mmCIF file with all atom_site columns, C-alpha atoms and ligand atoms in Angstrom:
data_model
loop_
_atom_site.group_PDB
_atom_site.id
_atom_site.type_symbol
_atom_site.label_atom_id
_atom_site.label_alt_id
_atom_site.label_comp_id
_atom_site.label_asym_id
_atom_site.label_entity_id
_atom_site.label_seq_id
_atom_site.pdbx_PDB_ins_code
_atom_site.Cartn_x
_atom_site.Cartn_y
_atom_site.Cartn_z
_atom_site.occupancy
_atom_site.B_iso_or_equiv
_atom_site.pdbx_formal_charge
_atom_site.auth_seq_id
_atom_site.auth_comp_id
_atom_site.auth_asym_id
_atom_site.auth_atom_id
_atom_site.pdbx_PDB_model_num
ATOM   1   C  CA  . MET A 1 1   ? 100.266 -176.448 60.023 1.00 0.00 ? 1300 MET A CA  1
ATOM   2   C  CA  . LEU A 1 2   ? 99.505  -176.871 56.144 1.00 0.00 ? 1301 LEU A CA  1
ATOM   3   C  CA  . ASP A 1 3   ? 101.568 -175.541 53.467 1.00 0.00 ? 1302 ASP A CA  1
ATOM   4   C  CA  . LEU A 1 4   ? 99.104  -174.037 51.075 1.00 0.00 ? 1303 LEU A CA  1
ATOM   5   C  CA  . SER A 1 5   ? 100.782 -171.567 48.410 1.00 0.00 ? 1304 SER A CA  1
ATOM   6   C  CA  . TYR A 1 6   ? 104.340 -171.277 46.805 1.00 0.00 ? 1305 TYR A CA  1
ATOM   7   C  CA  . ALA A 1 7   ? 106.887 -169.331 48.478 1.00 0.00 ? 1306 ALA A CA  1
ATOM   8   C  CA  . SER A 1 8   ? 105.571 -165.548 47.886 1.00 0.00 ? 1307 SER A CA  1
ATOM   9   C  CA  . CYS A 1 9   ? 106.443 -164.659 44.089 1.00 0.00 ? 1308 CYS A CA  1
ATOM   10  C  CA  . GLY A 1 10  ? 108.399 -161.507 44.405 1.00 0.00 ? 1309 GLY A CA  1
ATOM   11  C  CA  . ASN A 1 11  ? 105.917 -159.428 42.300 1.00 0.00 ? 1310 ASN A CA  1
ATOM   12  C  CA  . LEU A 1 12  ? 102.538 -159.813 44.852 1.00 0.00 ? 1311 LEU A CA  1
ATOM   13  C  CA  . LEU A 1 13  ? 102.541 -157.748 47.826 1.00 0.00 ? 1312 LEU A CA  1
ATOM   14  C  CA  . ASN A 1 14  ? 103.666 -159.526 50.788 1.00 0.00 ? 1313 ASN A CA  1
ATOM   15  C  CA  . ASN A 1 15  ? 99.966  -161.032 51.739 1.00 0.00 ? 1314 ASN A CA  1
ATOM   16  C  CA  . GLN A 1 16  ? 98.913  -162.125 47.729 1.00 0.00 ? 1315 GLN A CA  1
ATOM   17  C  CA  . TYR A 1 17  ? 100.264 -165.187 47.682 1.00 0.00 ? 1316 TYR A CA  1
ATOM   18  C  CA  . HIS A 1 18  ? 99.635  -168.289 44.498 1.00 0.00 ? 1317 HIS A CA  1
ATOM   19  C  CA  . PRO A 1 19  ? 97.823  -171.087 45.844 1.00 0.00 ? 1318 PRO A CA  1
ATOM   20  C  CA  . ARG A 1 20  ? 99.126  -174.871 44.726 1.00 0.00 ? 1319 ARG A CA  1
ATOM   21  C  CA  . GLU A 1 21  ? 97.625  -176.352 42.719 1.00 0.00 ? 1320 GLU A CA  1
ATOM   22  C  CA  . ASP A 1 22  ? 96.711  -179.308 44.589 1.00 0.00 ? 1321 ASP A CA  1
ATOM   23  C  CA  . VAL A 1 23  ? 95.188  -177.638 46.931 1.00 0.00 ? 1322 VAL A CA  1
ATOM   24  C  CA  . ARG A 1 24  ? 91.685  -176.088 45.927 1.00 0.00 ? 1323 ARG A CA  1
ATOM   25  C  CA  . ILE A 1 25  ? 90.843  -172.767 47.764 1.00 0.00 ? 1324 ILE A CA  1
ATOM   26  C  CA  . THR A 1 26  ? 87.129  -171.187 48.445 1.00 0.00 ? 1325 THR A CA  1
ATOM   27  C  CA  . ILE A 1 27  ? 86.283  -168.151 49.783 1.00 0.00 ? 1326 ILE A CA  1
ATOM   28  C  CA  . HIS A 1 28  ? 82.557  -168.297 51.879 1.00 0.00 ? 1327 HIS A CA  1
ATOM   29  C  CA  . GLU A 1 29  ? 79.996  -166.511 51.265 1.00 0.00 ? 1328 GLU A CA  1
ATOM   30  C  CA  . PRO A 1 30  ? 82.014  -163.091 49.588 1.00 0.00 ? 1329 PRO A CA  1
ATOM   31  C  CA  . ASP A 1 31  ? 80.634  -160.129 50.460 1.00 0.00 ? 1330 ASP A CA  1
ATOM   32  C  CA  . GLU A 1 32  ? 80.717  -157.170 47.794 1.00 0.00 ? 1331 GLU A CA  1
ATOM   33  C  CA  . HIS A 1 33  ? 84.411  -157.021 48.307 1.00 0.00 ? 1332 HIS A CA  1
ATOM   34  C  CA  . GLY A 1 34  ? 85.333  -160.668 47.121 1.00 0.00 ? 1333 GLY A CA  1
ATOM   35  C  CA  . ALA A 1 35  ? 86.627  -161.004 50.665 1.00 0.00 ? 1334 ALA A CA  1
ATOM   36  C  CA  . GLY A 1 36  ? 85.027  -164.104 53.478 1.00 0.00 ? 1335 GLY A CA  1
ATOM   37  C  CA  . ASP A 1 37  ? 86.484  -166.706 54.922 1.00 0.00 ? 1336 ASP A CA  1
ATOM   38  C  CA  . ILE A 1 38  ? 88.713  -169.089 53.717 1.00 0.00 ? 1337 ILE A CA  1
ATOM   39  C  CA  . LEU A 1 39  ? 88.183  -172.389 53.216 1.00 0.00 ? 1338 LEU A CA  1
ATOM   40  C  CA  . ILE A 1 40  ? 90.278  -175.212 51.504 1.00 0.00 ? 1339 ILE A CA  1
ATOM   41  C  CA  . SER A 1 41  ? 90.599  -179.149 50.250 1.00 0.00 ? 1340 SER A CA  1
ATOM   42  C  CA  . THR A 1 42  ? 93.421  -180.741 50.031 1.00 0.00 ? 1341 THR A CA  1
ATOM   43  C  CA  . GLU A 1 43  ? 95.404  -184.128 50.282 1.00 0.00 ? 1342 GLU A CA  1
ATOM   44  C  CA  . VAL A 1 44  ? 97.135  -183.604 53.549 1.00 0.00 ? 1343 VAL A CA  1
ATOM   45  C  CA  . VAL A 1 45  ? 98.760  -187.260 53.844 1.00 0.00 ? 1344 VAL A CA  1
ATOM   46  C  CA  . ARG A 1 46  ? 97.948  -190.170 51.075 1.00 0.00 ? 1345 ARG A CA  1
ATOM   47  C  CA  . GLY A 1 47  ? 94.570  -190.710 51.563 1.00 0.00 ? 1346 GLY A CA  1
ATOM   48  C  CA  . MET A 1 48  ? 93.436  -188.448 53.915 1.00 0.00 ? 1347 MET A CA  1
ATOM   49  C  CA  . ARG A 1 49  ? 91.913  -184.987 52.848 1.00 0.00 ? 1348 ARG A CA  1
ATOM   50  C  CA  . LEU A 1 50  ? 90.380  -182.125 54.000 1.00 0.00 ? 1349 LEU A CA  1
ATOM   51  C  CA  . GLU A 1 51  ? 87.266  -180.910 52.618 1.00 0.00 ? 1350 GLU A CA  1
ATOM   52  C  CA  . GLU A 1 52  ? 86.806  -176.982 53.339 1.00 0.00 ? 1351 GLU A CA  1
ATOM   53  C  CA  . TYR A 1 53  ? 87.969  -176.236 56.208 1.00 0.00 ? 1352 TYR A CA  1
ATOM   54  C  CA  . HIS A 1 54  ? 88.707  -172.830 58.007 1.00 0.00 ? 1353 HIS A CA  1
ATOM   55  C  CA  . ILE A 1 55  ? 91.534  -171.581 58.596 1.00 0.00 ? 1354 ILE A CA  1
ATOM   56  C  CA  . GLY A 1 56  ? 90.174  -168.570 60.023 1.00 0.00 ? 1355 GLY A CA  1
ATOM   57  C  CA  . ASP A 1 57  ? 90.840  -166.253 57.974 1.00 0.00 ? 1356 ASP A CA  1
ATOM   58  C  CA  . VAL A 1 58  ? 89.178  -164.074 55.617 1.00 0.00 ? 1357 VAL A CA  1
ATOM   59  C  CA  . GLY A 1 59  ? 90.957  -163.300 52.188 1.00 0.00 ? 1358 GLY A CA  1
ATOM   60  C  CA  . ARG A 1 60  ? 89.692  -163.031 48.016 1.00 0.00 ? 1359 ARG A CA  1
ATOM   61  C  CA  . LEU A 1 61  ? 90.880  -164.472 45.281 1.00 0.00 ? 1360 LEU A CA  1
ATOM   62  C  CA  . PHE A 1 62  ? 91.482  -162.956 41.992 1.00 0.00 ? 1361 PHE A CA  1
ATOM   63  C  CA  . GLU A 1 63  ? 92.948  -163.279 38.347 1.00 0.00 ? 1362 GLU A CA  1
ATOM   64  C  CA  . TYR A 1 64  ? 96.208  -161.729 37.654 1.00 0.00 ? 1363 TYR A CA  1
ATOM   65  C  CA  . SER A 1 65  ? 98.499  -162.191 34.746 1.00 0.00 ? 1364 SER A CA  1
ATOM   66  C  CA  . CYS A 1 66  ? 101.381 -162.741 36.940 1.00 0.00 ? 1365 CYS A CA  1
ATOM   67  C  CA  . PRO A 1 67  ? 104.420 -162.116 34.854 1.00 0.00 ? 1366 PRO A CA  1
ATOM   68  C  CA  . CYS A 1 68  ? 106.000 -165.799 36.626 1.00 0.00 ? 1367 CYS A CA  1
ATOM   69  C  CA  . GLY A 1 69  ? 103.322 -167.357 34.707 1.00 0.00 ? 1368 GLY A CA  1
ATOM   70  C  CA  . LYS A 1 70  ? 101.047 -167.568 37.570 1.00 0.00 ? 1369 LYS A CA  1
ATOM   71  C  CA  . SER A 1 71  ? 97.193  -166.008 37.166 1.00 0.00 ? 1370 SER A CA  1
ATOM   72  C  CA  . SER A 1 72  ? 95.431  -167.015 40.679 1.00 0.00 ? 1371 SER A CA  1
ATOM   73  C  CA  . VAL A 1 73  ? 95.677  -165.534 43.191 1.00 0.00 ? 1372 VAL A CA  1
ATOM   74  C  CA  . LEU A 1 74  ? 94.984  -165.644 47.102 1.00 0.00 ? 1373 LEU A CA  1
ATOM   75  C  CA  . GLU A 1 75  ? 94.727  -162.707 49.282 1.00 0.00 ? 1374 GLU A CA  1
ATOM   76  C  CA  . VAL A 1 76  ? 94.789  -163.267 53.340 1.00 0.00 ? 1375 VAL A CA  1
ATOM   77  C  CA  . LEU A 1 77  ? 93.059  -159.900 54.999 1.00 0.00 ? 1376 LEU A CA  1
ATOM   78  C  CA  . GLY A 1 78  ? 93.021  -161.592 58.489 1.00 0.00 ? 1377 GLY A CA  1
ATOM   79  C  CA  . ARG A 1 79  ? 91.150  -161.291 60.920 1.00 0.00 ? 1378 ARG A CA  1
ATOM   80  C  CA  . ALA A 1 80  ? 87.510  -159.453 60.857 1.00 0.00 ? 1379 ALA A CA  1
ATOM   81  C  CA  . GLY A 1 81  ? 87.701  -156.033 62.730 1.00 0.00 ? 1380 GLY A CA  1
ATOM   82  C  CA  . PHE A 1 82  ? 91.616  -156.177 64.141 1.00 0.00 ? 1381 PHE A CA  1
ATOM   83  C  CA  . ASP A 1 83  ? 93.851  -156.361 61.106 1.00 0.00 ? 1382 ASP A CA  1
ATOM   84  C  CA  . TYR A 1 84  ? 91.807  -154.553 58.544 1.00 0.00 ? 1383 TYR A CA  1
ATOM   85  C  CA  . VAL A 1 85  ? 88.349  -152.452 58.135 1.00 0.00 ? 1384 VAL A CA  1
ATOM   86  C  CA  . LYS A 1 86  ? 86.384  -152.197 55.392 1.00 0.00 ? 1385 LYS A CA  1
ATOM   87  C  CA  . LEU A 1 87  ? 85.674  -148.594 53.442 1.00 0.00 ? 1386 LEU A CA  1
ATOM   88  C  CA  . ALA A 1 88  ? 84.210  -147.589 50.559 1.00 0.00 ? 1387 ALA A CA  1
ATOM   89  C  CA  . GLY A 1 89  ? 85.027  -149.838 47.941 1.00 0.00 ? 1388 GLY A CA  1
ATOM   90  C  CA  . ALA A 1 90  ? 89.025  -150.454 50.138 1.00 0.00 ? 1389 ALA A CA  1
ATOM   91  C  CA  . ILE A 1 91  ? 89.962  -152.723 52.421 1.00 0.00 ? 1390 ILE A CA  1
ATOM   92  C  CA  . LEU A 1 92  ? 92.591  -151.398 54.907 1.00 0.00 ? 1391 LEU A CA  1
ATOM   93  C  CA  . ARG A 1 93  ? 94.949  -153.601 56.150 1.00 0.00 ? 1392 ARG A CA  1
ATOM   94  C  CA  . GLN A 1 94  ? 96.736  -152.677 59.342 1.00 0.00 ? 1393 GLN A CA  1
ATOM   95  C  CA  . GLU A 1 95  ? 99.975  -154.943 57.829 1.00 0.00 ? 1394 GLU A CA  1
ATOM   96  C  CA  . GLU A 1 96  ? 99.720  -153.352 55.080 1.00 0.00 ? 1395 GLU A CA  1
ATOM   97  C  CA  . PHE A 1 97  ? 99.812  -149.340 57.189 1.00 0.00 ? 1396 PHE A CA  1
ATOM   98  C  CA  . ASP A 1 98  ? 102.854 -151.042 59.133 1.00 0.00 ? 1397 ASP A CA  1
ATOM   99  C  CA  . ARG A 1 99  ? 104.860 -152.199 55.791 1.00 0.00 ? 1398 ARG A CA  1
ATOM   100 C  CA  . VAL A 1 100 ? 104.015 -148.131 54.426 1.00 0.00 ? 1399 VAL A CA  1
ATOM   101 C  CA  . ILE A 1 101 ? 104.850 -146.880 57.705 1.00 0.00 ? 1400 ILE A CA  1
ATOM   102 C  CA  . ALA A 1 102 ? 108.109 -148.582 58.612 1.00 0.00 ? 1401 ALA A CA  1
ATOM   103 C  CA  . ARG A 1 103 ? 109.609 -146.935 55.444 1.00 0.00 ? 1402 ARG A CA  1
ATOM   104 C  CA  . LEU A 1 104 ? 108.644 -143.591 55.569 1.00 0.00 ? 1403 LEU A CA  1
ATOM   105 C  CA  . ASN A 1 105 ? 110.052 -143.475 58.379 1.00 0.00 ? 1404 ASN A CA  1
ATOM   106 C  CA  . MET A 1 106 ? 108.896 -140.317 58.994 1.00 0.00 ? 1405 MET A CA  1
ATOM   107 C  CA  . PHE A 1 107 ? 107.078 -140.658 62.170 1.00 0.00 ? 1406 PHE A CA  1
ATOM   108 C  CA  . ASP A 1 108 ? 107.122 -142.790 65.735 1.00 0.00 ? 1407 ASP A CA  1
ATOM   109 C  CA  . ASP A 1 109 ? 103.493 -144.110 65.866 1.00 0.00 ? 1408 ASP A CA  1
ATOM   110 C  CA  . TYR A 1 110 ? 99.653  -143.649 64.188 1.00 0.00 ? 1409 TYR A CA  1
ATOM   111 C  CA  . ARG A 1 111 ? 96.742  -144.776 65.032 1.00 0.00 ? 1410 ARG A CA  1
ATOM   112 C  CA  . ALA A 1 112 ? 94.140  -143.824 61.852 1.00 0.00 ? 1411 ALA A CA  1
ATOM   113 C  CA  . THR A 1 113 ? 90.296  -143.660 61.912 1.00 0.00 ? 1412 THR A CA  1
ATOM   114 C  CA  . PHE A 1 114 ? 87.542  -143.284 58.649 1.00 0.00 ? 1413 PHE A CA  1
ATOM   115 C  CA  . SER A 1 115 ? 84.571  -142.688 58.117 1.00 0.00 ? 1414 SER A CA  1
ATOM   116 C  CA  . SER A 1 116 ? 82.633  -143.422 55.117 1.00 0.00 ? 1415 SER A CA  1
ATOM   117 C  CA  . SER A 1 117 ? 79.632  -139.991 53.706 1.00 0.00 ? 1416 SER A CA  1
ATOM   118 C  CA  . TYR A 1 118 ? 77.671  -140.056 50.134 1.00 0.00 ? 1417 TYR A CA  1
ATOM   119 C  CA  . ALA A 1 119 ? 78.780  -137.658 47.890 1.00 0.00 ? 1418 ALA A CA  1
ATOM   120 C  CA  . GLY A 1 120 ? 75.783  -137.112 46.231 1.00 0.00 ? 1419 GLY A CA  1
ATOM   121 C  CA  . ALA A 1 121 ? 74.352  -141.180 45.414 1.00 0.00 ? 1420 ALA A CA  1
ATOM   122 C  CA  . ARG A 1 122 ? 78.196  -142.075 46.004 1.00 0.00 ? 1421 ARG A CA  1
ATOM   123 C  CA  . LEU A 1 123 ? 79.676  -143.071 49.289 1.00 0.00 ? 1422 LEU A CA  1
ATOM   124 C  CA  . GLN A 1 124 ? 82.751  -141.613 49.848 1.00 0.00 ? 1423 GLN A CA  1
ATOM   125 C  CA  . GLY A 1 125 ? 85.617  -142.624 52.442 1.00 0.00 ? 1424 GLY A CA  1
ATOM   126 C  CA  . GLN A 1 126 ? 87.338  -140.735 53.710 1.00 0.00 ? 1425 GLN A CA  1
ATOM   127 C  CA  . GLY A 1 127 ? 90.206  -140.955 56.187 1.00 0.00 ? 1426 GLY A CA  1
ATOM   128 C  CA  . ILE A 1 128 ? 92.270  -139.469 59.313 1.00 0.00 ? 1427 ILE A CA  1
ATOM   129 C  CA  . VAL A 1 129 ? 95.829  -140.296 60.401 1.00 0.00 ? 1428 VAL A CA  1
ATOM   130 C  CA  . HIS A 1 130 ? 96.575  -139.206 63.945 1.00 0.00 ? 1429 HIS A CA  1
ATOM   131 C  CA  . ILE A 1 131 ? 100.679 -138.926 63.960 1.00 0.00 ? 1430 ILE A CA  1
ATOM   132 C  CA  . TYR A 1 132 ? 102.601 -139.095 67.277 1.00 0.00 ? 1431 TYR A CA  1
ATOM   133 C  CA  . ARG A 1 133 ? 106.422 -137.566 66.904 1.00 0.00 ? 1432 ARG A CA  1
ATOM   134 C  CA  . LYS A 1 134 ? 108.979 -137.603 69.663 1.00 0.00 ? 1433 LYS A CA  1
ATOM   135 C  CA  . ASP A 1 135 ? 110.950 -134.599 68.659 1.00 0.00 ? 1434 ASP A CA  1
ATOM   136 C  CA  . GLY A 1 136 ? 107.529 -132.754 68.165 1.00 0.00 ? 1435 GLY A CA  1
ATOM   137 C  CA  . VAL A 1 137 ? 107.687 -130.937 65.108 1.00 0.00 ? 1436 VAL A CA  1
ATOM   138 C  CA  . GLY A 1 138 ? 104.717 -131.215 63.202 1.00 0.00 ? 1437 GLY A CA  1
ATOM   139 C  CA  . THR A 1 139 ? 103.899 -128.325 60.325 1.00 0.00 ? 1438 THR A CA  1
ATOM   140 C  CA  . PRO A 1 140 ? 100.913 -128.157 57.995 1.00 0.00 ? 1439 PRO A CA  1
ATOM   141 C  CA  . ALA A 1 141 ? 103.726 -128.592 55.059 1.00 0.00 ? 1440 ALA A CA  1
ATOM   142 C  CA  . LEU A 1 142 ? 105.415 -132.163 57.148 1.00 0.00 ? 1441 LEU A CA  1
ATOM   143 C  CA  . ALA A 1 143 ? 101.376 -133.148 57.453 1.00 0.00 ? 1442 ALA A CA  1
ATOM   144 C  CA  . ARG A 1 144 ? 100.895 -132.924 53.443 1.00 0.00 ? 1443 ARG A CA  1
ATOM   145 C  CA  . GLU A 1 145 ? 103.997 -134.164 52.639 1.00 0.00 ? 1444 GLU A CA  1
ATOM   146 C  CA  . ILE A 1 146 ? 103.116 -137.102 54.910 1.00 0.00 ? 1445 ILE A CA  1
ATOM   147 C  CA  . ALA A 1 147 ? 99.971  -137.850 53.672 1.00 0.00 ? 1446 ALA A CA  1
ATOM   148 C  CA  . THR A 1 148 ? 100.839 -137.387 50.164 1.00 0.00 ? 1447 THR A CA  1
ATOM   149 C  CA  . GLN A 1 149 ? 103.447 -140.343 50.612 1.00 0.00 ? 1448 GLN A CA  1
ATOM   150 C  CA  . ILE A 1 150 ? 100.797 -142.644 52.546 1.00 0.00 ? 1449 ILE A CA  1
ATOM   151 C  CA  . GLU A 1 151 ? 98.473  -142.156 49.529 1.00 0.00 ? 1450 GLU A CA  1
ATOM   152 C  CA  . LYS A 1 152 ? 100.873 -143.197 46.595 1.00 0.00 ? 1451 LYS A CA  1
ATOM   153 C  CA  . GLU A 1 153 ? 102.478 -145.715 48.624 1.00 0.00 ? 1452 GLU A CA  1
ATOM   154 C  CA  . LEU A 1 154 ? 99.503  -147.733 50.395 1.00 0.00 ? 1453 LEU A CA  1
ATOM   155 C  CA  . PHE A 1 155 ? 97.693  -150.200 48.265 1.00 0.00 ? 1454 PHE A CA  1
ATOM   156 C  CA  . VAL A 1 156 ? 93.892  -150.271 49.454 1.00 0.00 ? 1455 VAL A CA  1
ATOM   157 C  CA  . THR A 1 157 ? 92.934  -153.150 46.731 1.00 0.00 ? 1456 THR A CA  1
ATOM   158 C  CA  . PRO A 1 158 ? 94.946  -155.865 45.081 1.00 0.00 ? 1457 PRO A CA  1
ATOM   159 C  CA  . THR A 1 159 ? 96.351  -153.551 42.634 1.00 0.00 ? 1458 THR A CA  1
ATOM   160 C  CA  . ARG A 1 160 ? 95.361  -150.201 43.782 1.00 0.00 ? 1459 ARG A CA  1
ATOM   161 C  CA  . THR A 1 161 ? 96.609  -147.239 46.036 1.00 0.00 ? 1460 THR A CA  1
ATOM   162 C  CA  . TRP A 1 162 ? 93.977  -144.631 48.109 1.00 0.00 ? 1461 TRP A CA  1
ATOM   163 C  CA  . GLY A 1 163 ? 96.041  -142.747 46.104 1.00 0.00 ? 1462 GLY A CA  1
ATOM   164 C  CA  . GLN A 1 164 ? 94.371  -144.071 42.624 1.00 0.00 ? 1463 GLN A CA  1
ATOM   165 C  CA  . LEU A 1 165 ? 90.833  -144.522 44.526 1.00 0.00 ? 1464 LEU A CA  1
ATOM   166 C  CA  . VAL A 1 166 ? 90.879  -140.469 44.944 1.00 0.00 ? 1465 VAL A CA  1
ATOM   167 C  CA  . GLU A 1 167 ? 91.819  -140.206 41.392 1.00 0.00 ? 1466 GLU A CA  1
ATOM   168 C  CA  . ASP A 1 168 ? 88.386  -142.645 41.118 1.00 0.00 ? 1467 ASP A CA  1
ATOM   169 C  CA  . GLY A 1 169 ? 86.330  -140.979 43.409 1.00 0.00 ? 1468 GLY A CA  1
ATOM   170 C  CA  . LEU A 1 170 ? 85.819  -143.191 46.354 1.00 0.00 ? 1469 LEU A CA  1
ATOM   171 C  CA  . LEU A 1 171 ? 87.404  -142.423 48.646 1.00 0.00 ? 1470 LEU A CA  1
ATOM   172 C  CA  . LEU A 1 172 ? 89.341  -138.311 49.384 1.00 0.00 ? 1471 LEU A CA  1
ATOM   173 C  CA  . PRO A 1 173 ? 92.634  -136.978 49.944 1.00 0.00 ? 1472 PRO A CA  1
ATOM   174 C  CA  . LEU A 1 174 ? 93.993  -138.577 53.773 1.00 0.00 ? 1473 LEU A CA  1
ATOM   175 C  CA  . ASP A 1 175 ? 94.415  -135.717 56.769 1.00 0.00 ? 1474 ASP A CA  1
ATOM   176 C  CA  . VAL A 1 176 ? 96.850  -136.158 59.193 1.00 0.00 ? 1475 VAL A CA  1
ATOM   177 C  CA  . VAL A 1 177 ? 96.812  -134.508 62.800 1.00 0.00 ? 1476 VAL A CA  1
ATOM   178 C  CA  . PHE A 1 178 ? 99.668  -134.712 65.048 1.00 0.00 ? 1477 PHE A CA  1
ATOM   179 C  CA  . VAL A 1 179 ? 99.260  -135.661 68.623 1.00 0.00 ? 1478 VAL A CA  1
ATOM   180 C  CA  . PRO A 1 180 ? 101.056 -134.014 71.035 1.00 0.00 ? 1479 PRO A CA  1
ATOM   181 C  CA  . LYS A 1 181 ? 101.343 -137.098 73.506 1.00 0.00 ? 1480 LYS A CA  1
ATOM   182 C  CA  . PRO A 1 182 ? 101.655 -141.059 72.990 1.00 0.00 ? 1481 PRO A CA  1
ATOM   183 C  CA  . PHE A 1 183 ? 99.249  -143.448 72.530 1.00 0.00 ? 1482 PHE A CA  1
ATOM   184 C  CA  . PRO A 1 184 ? 98.027  -145.075 75.308 1.00 0.00 ? 1483 PRO A CA  1
ATOM   185 C  CA  . VAL A 1 185 ? 99.695  -148.874 75.340 1.00 0.00 ? 1484 VAL A CA  1
ATOM   186 C  CA  . GLY A 1 186 ? 98.043  -151.859 74.917 1.00 0.00 ? 1485 GLY A CA  1
ATOM   187 C  CA  . ASN A 1 187 ? 98.386  -154.800 74.505 1.00 0.00 ? 1486 ASN A CA  1
ATOM   188 C  CA  . LYS A 1 188 ? 98.292  -155.216 70.330 1.00 0.00 ? 1487 LYS A CA  1
ATOM   189 C  CA  . PRO A 1 189 ? 96.664  -152.185 69.317 1.00 0.00 ? 1488 PRO A CA  1
ATOM   190 C  CA  . VAL A 1 190 ? 94.773  -151.951 67.048 1.00 0.00 ? 1489 VAL A CA  1
ATOM   191 C  CA  . ARG A 1 191 ? 95.933  -148.988 64.457 1.00 0.00 ? 1490 ARG A CA  1
ATOM   192 C  CA  . LEU A 1 192 ? 92.725  -148.896 62.727 1.00 0.00 ? 1491 LEU A CA  1
ATOM   193 C  CA  . ARG A 1 193 ? 89.434  -148.303 63.236 1.00 0.00 ? 1492 ARG A CA  1
ATOM   194 C  CA  . LEU A 1 194 ? 85.665  -147.724 61.653 1.00 0.00 ? 1493 LEU A CA  1
ATOM   195 C  CA  . THR A 1 195 ? 83.815  -144.210 62.848 1.00 0.00 ? 1494 THR A CA  1
HETATM 196 ZN ZN1 . ZN  B 2 .   ? 104.279 -164.996 40.748 1.00 0.00 ? 2899 ZN  B ZN1 1
#
C-alpha cells in the first residue's frame, strides 16, 4: 500500500488529505465538479518511479488555506455509483451520510433517493431520506427535525453543507419519510441512489 499523504489533518473532513510534497497528484479528465480518476506519480523506492498510477478511486483537488499552514487538499470520493452520487452541484457521499447519521443517532436505518429538476433555467436537486425506526415512532415534527439536522451537518461540497446549498438555491430542503418495515438486507447495501 502506498503512503500518499500526511496523516489526516484535524482541520479537514475525514476523506480529505494534504498530499505529500513528493507525491504528484493529478485528476484525469475532471468533470464539472473537478472530480475524476486520481492519478499519482511518485518515487516508490529509490530510482523507481510510478507515473500517473490509477489508484482506482475518484477524487478532486482544491486549494484551502488550512490553519496547519498547508494549502493543497485531495478529497477522495471513492468509486462512482457505489460510494457517491452527483446531484446539481453537489457530491453526496455515503460515508458522509453515515457519519452524520451516526452522530444524530435518531433512527436505525435509512435509504436516500435523489433527483433533479429545472426551476426556471436552473437545475435544482432534491432528496428524500427514507427512515426506519425500530420503535415505530415517526411524527411530522420528528421528520422535520431530522431533516433540519441533516441539512445542517451534511457536507455536500468540500466546504458547504446541504443547508448552505439550499440557501444558494441549488438544492431543496430534504424530505424525510418514515417507513414501517426494515429495508431488505443485502451484502453491502447501496444507501444513496439517483432516480
Ligand atoms: Zn491542514
